[in-house]
PDB file of C-alpha atoms in Angstrom:
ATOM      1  CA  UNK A  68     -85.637 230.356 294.284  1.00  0.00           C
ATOM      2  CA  UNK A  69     -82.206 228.923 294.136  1.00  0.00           C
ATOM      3  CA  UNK A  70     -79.658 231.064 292.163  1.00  0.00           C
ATOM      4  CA  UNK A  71     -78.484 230.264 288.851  1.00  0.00           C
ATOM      5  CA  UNK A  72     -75.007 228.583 288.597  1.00  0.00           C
ATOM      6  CA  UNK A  73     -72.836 227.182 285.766  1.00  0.00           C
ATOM      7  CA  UNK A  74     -73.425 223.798 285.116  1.00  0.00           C
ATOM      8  CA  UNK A  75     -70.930 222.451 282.243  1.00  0.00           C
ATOM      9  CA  UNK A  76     -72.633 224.423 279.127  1.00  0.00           C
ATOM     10  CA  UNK A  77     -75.813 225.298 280.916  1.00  0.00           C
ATOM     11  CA  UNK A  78     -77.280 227.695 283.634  1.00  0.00           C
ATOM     12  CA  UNK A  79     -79.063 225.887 286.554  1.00  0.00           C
ATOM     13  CA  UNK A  80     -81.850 227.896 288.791  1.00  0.00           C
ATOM     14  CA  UNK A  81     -84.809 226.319 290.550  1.00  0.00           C
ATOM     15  CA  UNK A  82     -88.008 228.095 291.082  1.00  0.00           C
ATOM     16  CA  UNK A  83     -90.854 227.626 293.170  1.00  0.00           C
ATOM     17  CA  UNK A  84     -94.594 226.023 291.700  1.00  0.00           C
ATOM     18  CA  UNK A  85     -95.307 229.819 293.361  1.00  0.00           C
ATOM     19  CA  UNK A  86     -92.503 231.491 291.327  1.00  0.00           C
ATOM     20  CA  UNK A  87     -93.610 230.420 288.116  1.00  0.00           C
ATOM     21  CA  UNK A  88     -96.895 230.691 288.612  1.00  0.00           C
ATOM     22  CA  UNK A  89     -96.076 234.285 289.418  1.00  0.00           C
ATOM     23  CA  UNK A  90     -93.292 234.637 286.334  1.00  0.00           C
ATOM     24  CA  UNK A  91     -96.435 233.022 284.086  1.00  0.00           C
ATOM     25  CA  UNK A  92     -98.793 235.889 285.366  1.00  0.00           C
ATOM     26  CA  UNK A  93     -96.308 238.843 284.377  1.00  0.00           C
ATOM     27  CA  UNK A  94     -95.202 237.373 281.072  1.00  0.00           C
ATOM     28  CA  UNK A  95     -98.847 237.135 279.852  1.00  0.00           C
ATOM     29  CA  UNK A  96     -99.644 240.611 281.106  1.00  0.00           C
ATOM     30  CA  UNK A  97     -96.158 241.696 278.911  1.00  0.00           C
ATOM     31  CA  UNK A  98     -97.534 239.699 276.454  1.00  0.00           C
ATOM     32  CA  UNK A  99    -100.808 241.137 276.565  1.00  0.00           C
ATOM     33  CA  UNK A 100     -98.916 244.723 276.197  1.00  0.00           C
ATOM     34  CA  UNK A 101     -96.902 243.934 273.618  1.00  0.00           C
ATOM     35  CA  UNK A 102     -99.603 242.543 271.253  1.00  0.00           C
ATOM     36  CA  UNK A 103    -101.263 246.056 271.373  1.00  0.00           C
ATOM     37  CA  UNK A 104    -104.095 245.030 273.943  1.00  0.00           C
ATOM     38  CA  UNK A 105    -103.918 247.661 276.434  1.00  0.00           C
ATOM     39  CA  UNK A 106    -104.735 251.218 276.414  1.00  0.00           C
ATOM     40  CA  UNK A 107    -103.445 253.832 273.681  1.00  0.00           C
ATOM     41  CA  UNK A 108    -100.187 255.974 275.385  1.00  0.00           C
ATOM     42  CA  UNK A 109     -99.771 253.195 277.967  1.00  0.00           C
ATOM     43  CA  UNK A 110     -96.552 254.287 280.215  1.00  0.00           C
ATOM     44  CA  UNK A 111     -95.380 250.970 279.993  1.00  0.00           C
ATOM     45  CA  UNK A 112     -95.524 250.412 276.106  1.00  0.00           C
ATOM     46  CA  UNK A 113     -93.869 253.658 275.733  1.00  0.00           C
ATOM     47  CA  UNK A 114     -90.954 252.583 278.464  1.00  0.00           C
ATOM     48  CA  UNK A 115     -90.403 249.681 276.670  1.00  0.00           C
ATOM     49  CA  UNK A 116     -90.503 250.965 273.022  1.00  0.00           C
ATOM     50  CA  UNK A 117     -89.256 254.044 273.646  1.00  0.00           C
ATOM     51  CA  UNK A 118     -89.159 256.783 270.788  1.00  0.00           C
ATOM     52  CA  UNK A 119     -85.845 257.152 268.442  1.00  0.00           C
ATOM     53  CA  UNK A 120     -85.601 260.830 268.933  1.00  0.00           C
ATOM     54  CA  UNK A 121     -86.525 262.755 271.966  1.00  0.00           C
ATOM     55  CA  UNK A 122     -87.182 266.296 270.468  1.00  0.00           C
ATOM     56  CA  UNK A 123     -88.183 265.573 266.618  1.00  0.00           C
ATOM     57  CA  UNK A 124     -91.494 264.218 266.103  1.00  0.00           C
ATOM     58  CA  UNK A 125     -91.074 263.222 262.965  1.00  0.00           C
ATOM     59  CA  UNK A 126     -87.677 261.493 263.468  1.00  0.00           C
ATOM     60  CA  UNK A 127     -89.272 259.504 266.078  1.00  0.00           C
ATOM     61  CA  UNK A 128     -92.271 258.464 264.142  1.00  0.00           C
ATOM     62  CA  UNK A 129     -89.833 257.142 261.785  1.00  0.00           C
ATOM     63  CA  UNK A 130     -88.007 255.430 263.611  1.00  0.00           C
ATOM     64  CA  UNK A 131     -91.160 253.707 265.251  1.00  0.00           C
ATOM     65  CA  UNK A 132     -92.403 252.900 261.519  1.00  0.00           C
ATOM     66  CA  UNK A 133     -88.651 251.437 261.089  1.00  0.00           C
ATOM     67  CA  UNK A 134     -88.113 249.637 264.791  1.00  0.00           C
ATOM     68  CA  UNK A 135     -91.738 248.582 266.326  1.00  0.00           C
ATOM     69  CA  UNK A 136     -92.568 245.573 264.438  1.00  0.00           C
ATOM     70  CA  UNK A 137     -89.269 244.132 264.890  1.00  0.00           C
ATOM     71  CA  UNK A 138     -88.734 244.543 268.484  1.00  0.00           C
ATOM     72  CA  UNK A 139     -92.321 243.354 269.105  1.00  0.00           C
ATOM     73  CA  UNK A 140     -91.288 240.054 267.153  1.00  0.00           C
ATOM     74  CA  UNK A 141     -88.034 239.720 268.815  1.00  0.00           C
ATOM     75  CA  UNK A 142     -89.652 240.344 272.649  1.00  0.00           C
ATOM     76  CA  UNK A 143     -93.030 237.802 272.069  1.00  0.00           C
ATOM     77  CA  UNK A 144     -89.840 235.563 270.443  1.00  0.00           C
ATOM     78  CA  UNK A 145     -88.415 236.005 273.862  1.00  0.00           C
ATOM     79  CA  UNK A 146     -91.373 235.178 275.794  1.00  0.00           C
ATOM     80  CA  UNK A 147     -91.934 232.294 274.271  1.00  0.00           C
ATOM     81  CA  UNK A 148     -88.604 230.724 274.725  1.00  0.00           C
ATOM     82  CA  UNK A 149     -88.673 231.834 278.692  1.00  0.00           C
ATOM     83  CA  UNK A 150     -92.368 230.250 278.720  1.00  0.00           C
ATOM     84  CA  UNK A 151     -90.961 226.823 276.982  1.00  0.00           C
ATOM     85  CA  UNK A 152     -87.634 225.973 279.632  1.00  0.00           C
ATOM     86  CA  UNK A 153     -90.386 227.436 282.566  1.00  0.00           C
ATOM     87  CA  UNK A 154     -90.812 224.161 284.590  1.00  0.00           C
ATOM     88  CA  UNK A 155     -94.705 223.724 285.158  1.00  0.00           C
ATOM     89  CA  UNK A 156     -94.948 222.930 288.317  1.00  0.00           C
ATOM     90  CA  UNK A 157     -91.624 224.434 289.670  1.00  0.00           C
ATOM     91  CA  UNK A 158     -88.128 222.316 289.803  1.00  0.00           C
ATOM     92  CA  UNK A 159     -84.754 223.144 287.817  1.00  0.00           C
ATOM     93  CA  UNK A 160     -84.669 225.357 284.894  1.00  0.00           C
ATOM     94  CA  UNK A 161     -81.745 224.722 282.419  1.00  0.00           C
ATOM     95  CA  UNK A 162     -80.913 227.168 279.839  1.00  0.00           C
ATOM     96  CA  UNK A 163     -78.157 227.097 277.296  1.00  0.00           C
ATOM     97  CA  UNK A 164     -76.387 231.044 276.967  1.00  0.00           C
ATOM     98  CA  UNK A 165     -78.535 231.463 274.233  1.00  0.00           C
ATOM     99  CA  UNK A 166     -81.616 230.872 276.417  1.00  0.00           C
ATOM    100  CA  UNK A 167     -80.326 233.049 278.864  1.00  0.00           C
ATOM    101  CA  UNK A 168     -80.115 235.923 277.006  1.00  0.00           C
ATOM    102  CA  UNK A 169     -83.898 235.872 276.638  1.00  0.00           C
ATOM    103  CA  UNK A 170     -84.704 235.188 280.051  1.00  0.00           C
ATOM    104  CA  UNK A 171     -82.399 238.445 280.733  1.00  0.00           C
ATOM    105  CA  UNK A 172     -84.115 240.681 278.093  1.00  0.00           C
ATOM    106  CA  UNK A 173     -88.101 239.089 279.174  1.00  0.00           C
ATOM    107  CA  UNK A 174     -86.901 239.858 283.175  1.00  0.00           C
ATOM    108  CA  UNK A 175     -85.672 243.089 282.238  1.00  0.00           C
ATOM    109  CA  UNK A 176     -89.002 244.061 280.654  1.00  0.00           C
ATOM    110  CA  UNK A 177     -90.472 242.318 283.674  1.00  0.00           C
ATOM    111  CA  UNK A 178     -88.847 244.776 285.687  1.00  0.00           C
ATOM    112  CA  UNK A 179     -89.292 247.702 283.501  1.00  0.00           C
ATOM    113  CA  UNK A 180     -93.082 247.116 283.481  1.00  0.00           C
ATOM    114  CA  UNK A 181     -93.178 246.296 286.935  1.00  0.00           C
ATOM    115  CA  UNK A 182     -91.023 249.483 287.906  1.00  0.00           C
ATOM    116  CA  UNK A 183     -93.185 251.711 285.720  1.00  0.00           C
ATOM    117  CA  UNK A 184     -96.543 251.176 287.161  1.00  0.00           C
ATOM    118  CA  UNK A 185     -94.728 251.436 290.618  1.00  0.00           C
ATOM    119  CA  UNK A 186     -93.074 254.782 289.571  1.00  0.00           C
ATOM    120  CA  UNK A 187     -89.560 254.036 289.808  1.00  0.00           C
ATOM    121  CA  UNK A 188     -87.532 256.865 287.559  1.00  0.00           C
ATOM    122  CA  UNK A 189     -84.004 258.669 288.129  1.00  0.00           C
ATOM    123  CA  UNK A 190     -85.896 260.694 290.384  1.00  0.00           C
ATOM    124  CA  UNK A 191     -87.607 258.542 292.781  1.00  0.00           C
ATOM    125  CA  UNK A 192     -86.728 255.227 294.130  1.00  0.00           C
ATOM    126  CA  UNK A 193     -88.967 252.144 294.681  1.00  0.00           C
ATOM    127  CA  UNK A 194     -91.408 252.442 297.441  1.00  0.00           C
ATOM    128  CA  UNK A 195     -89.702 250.359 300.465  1.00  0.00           C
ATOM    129  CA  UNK A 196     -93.449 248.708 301.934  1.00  0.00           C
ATOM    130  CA  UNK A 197     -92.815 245.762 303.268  1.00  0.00           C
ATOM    131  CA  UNK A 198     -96.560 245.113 302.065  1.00  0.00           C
ATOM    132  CA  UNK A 199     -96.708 245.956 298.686  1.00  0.00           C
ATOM    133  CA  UNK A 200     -96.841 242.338 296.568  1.00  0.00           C
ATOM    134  CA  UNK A 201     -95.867 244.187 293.850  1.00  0.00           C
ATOM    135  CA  UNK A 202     -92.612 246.060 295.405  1.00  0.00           C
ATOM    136  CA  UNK A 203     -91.632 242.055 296.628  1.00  0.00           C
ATOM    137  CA  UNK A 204     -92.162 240.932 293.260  1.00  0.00           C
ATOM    138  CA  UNK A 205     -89.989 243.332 291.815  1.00  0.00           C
ATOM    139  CA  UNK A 206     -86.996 242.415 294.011  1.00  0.00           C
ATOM    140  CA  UNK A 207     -87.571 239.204 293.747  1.00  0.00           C
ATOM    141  CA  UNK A 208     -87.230 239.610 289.929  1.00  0.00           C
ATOM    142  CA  UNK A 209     -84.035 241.171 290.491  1.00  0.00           C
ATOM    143  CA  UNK A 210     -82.590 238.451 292.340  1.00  0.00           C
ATOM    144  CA  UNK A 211     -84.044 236.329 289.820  1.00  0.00           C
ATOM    145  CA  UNK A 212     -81.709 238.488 286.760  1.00  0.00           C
ATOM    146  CA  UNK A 213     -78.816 239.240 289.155  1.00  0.00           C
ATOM    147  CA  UNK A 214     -78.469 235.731 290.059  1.00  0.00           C
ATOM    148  CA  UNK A 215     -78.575 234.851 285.901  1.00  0.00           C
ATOM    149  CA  UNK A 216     -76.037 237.991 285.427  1.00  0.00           C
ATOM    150  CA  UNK A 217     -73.890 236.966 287.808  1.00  0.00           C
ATOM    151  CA  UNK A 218     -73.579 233.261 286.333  1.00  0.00           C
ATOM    152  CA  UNK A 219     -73.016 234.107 282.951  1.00  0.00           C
ATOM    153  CA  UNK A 220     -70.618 236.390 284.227  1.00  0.00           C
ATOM    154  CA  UNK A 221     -68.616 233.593 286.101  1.00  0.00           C
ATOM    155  CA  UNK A 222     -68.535 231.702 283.159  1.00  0.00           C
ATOM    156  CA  UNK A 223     -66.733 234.609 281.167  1.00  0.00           C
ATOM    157  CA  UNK A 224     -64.164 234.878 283.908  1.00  0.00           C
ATOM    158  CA  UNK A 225     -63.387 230.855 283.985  1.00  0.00           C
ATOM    159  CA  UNK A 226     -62.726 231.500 280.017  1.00  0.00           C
ATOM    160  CA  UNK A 227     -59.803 233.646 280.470  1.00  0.00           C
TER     161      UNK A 227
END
């Protein structure tokens, strides 16, 4: 992968055929999560639409009733837009800020899903095996949304 940078009004990255095939993989599987196809009290559905109220049942059903739909919509919209500027067969990917933005929320999800199923919380850190594809695939992520951060970040500093 090379980083994103600021080019004029877009952000420039280049990924790997191996990358995206990878990034395709995980975004289906979110995908596949988000539309309600995996098991009932899935970890990772309840990490990423987390309840409105911790201690009220009822509040938090609300809430859900209120929030779900919405944020379901806006993270498949957000999928779809990282899946449309995801270069096929690997090569540059160019994103306006706008397009950013979603590729930040869909990696952060990525990540969140990702660090879920490996058990990252407060409390306990990522496993460091050098072996685990999965534990690679989560840094790799981050360096993927760091690298985004940190240009978008550049850009607001040039501004002032």
């Amino acid at each position: 992968m090379k980083p994103f940078r600021r080019k004029g009004t877009e952000l420039v990255g280049r990924l790997e055929a191996a990358e995206v095939g990878i990034l395709g993989l995980l975004v289906d599987q979110l995908e596949q999560l988000l539309a309600g196809d995996g098991p009932a009290g899935d970890p990772v559905v309840e990490r990423l639409l987390p309840p409105g109220h911790a201690s009220d049942t009822q509040i938090a059903a609300d809430y859900r009733d209120l929030t779900e739909s919405a944020l379901r919509e806006g993270k498949a919209d957000d999928i779809a837009l990282l899946r449309a500027t995801l270069p096929v067969d690997g090569g540059e990917v160019r994103l306006d800020d706008d397009q950013a933005r979603a590729w930040l929320r869909t990696t952060n999800d990525l990540r969140l899903a990702l660090g879920t199923r490996l058990g990252v919380s407060a409390d306990r850190e990522l496993p460091e095996d050098p072996a685990d594809q999965q534990v690679a695939v989560y840094h790799w992520l981050t360096a993927a949304q760091g690298s985004l951060v940190d240009a978008i970040a550049a850009a607001g500093r040039r501004r002032w």
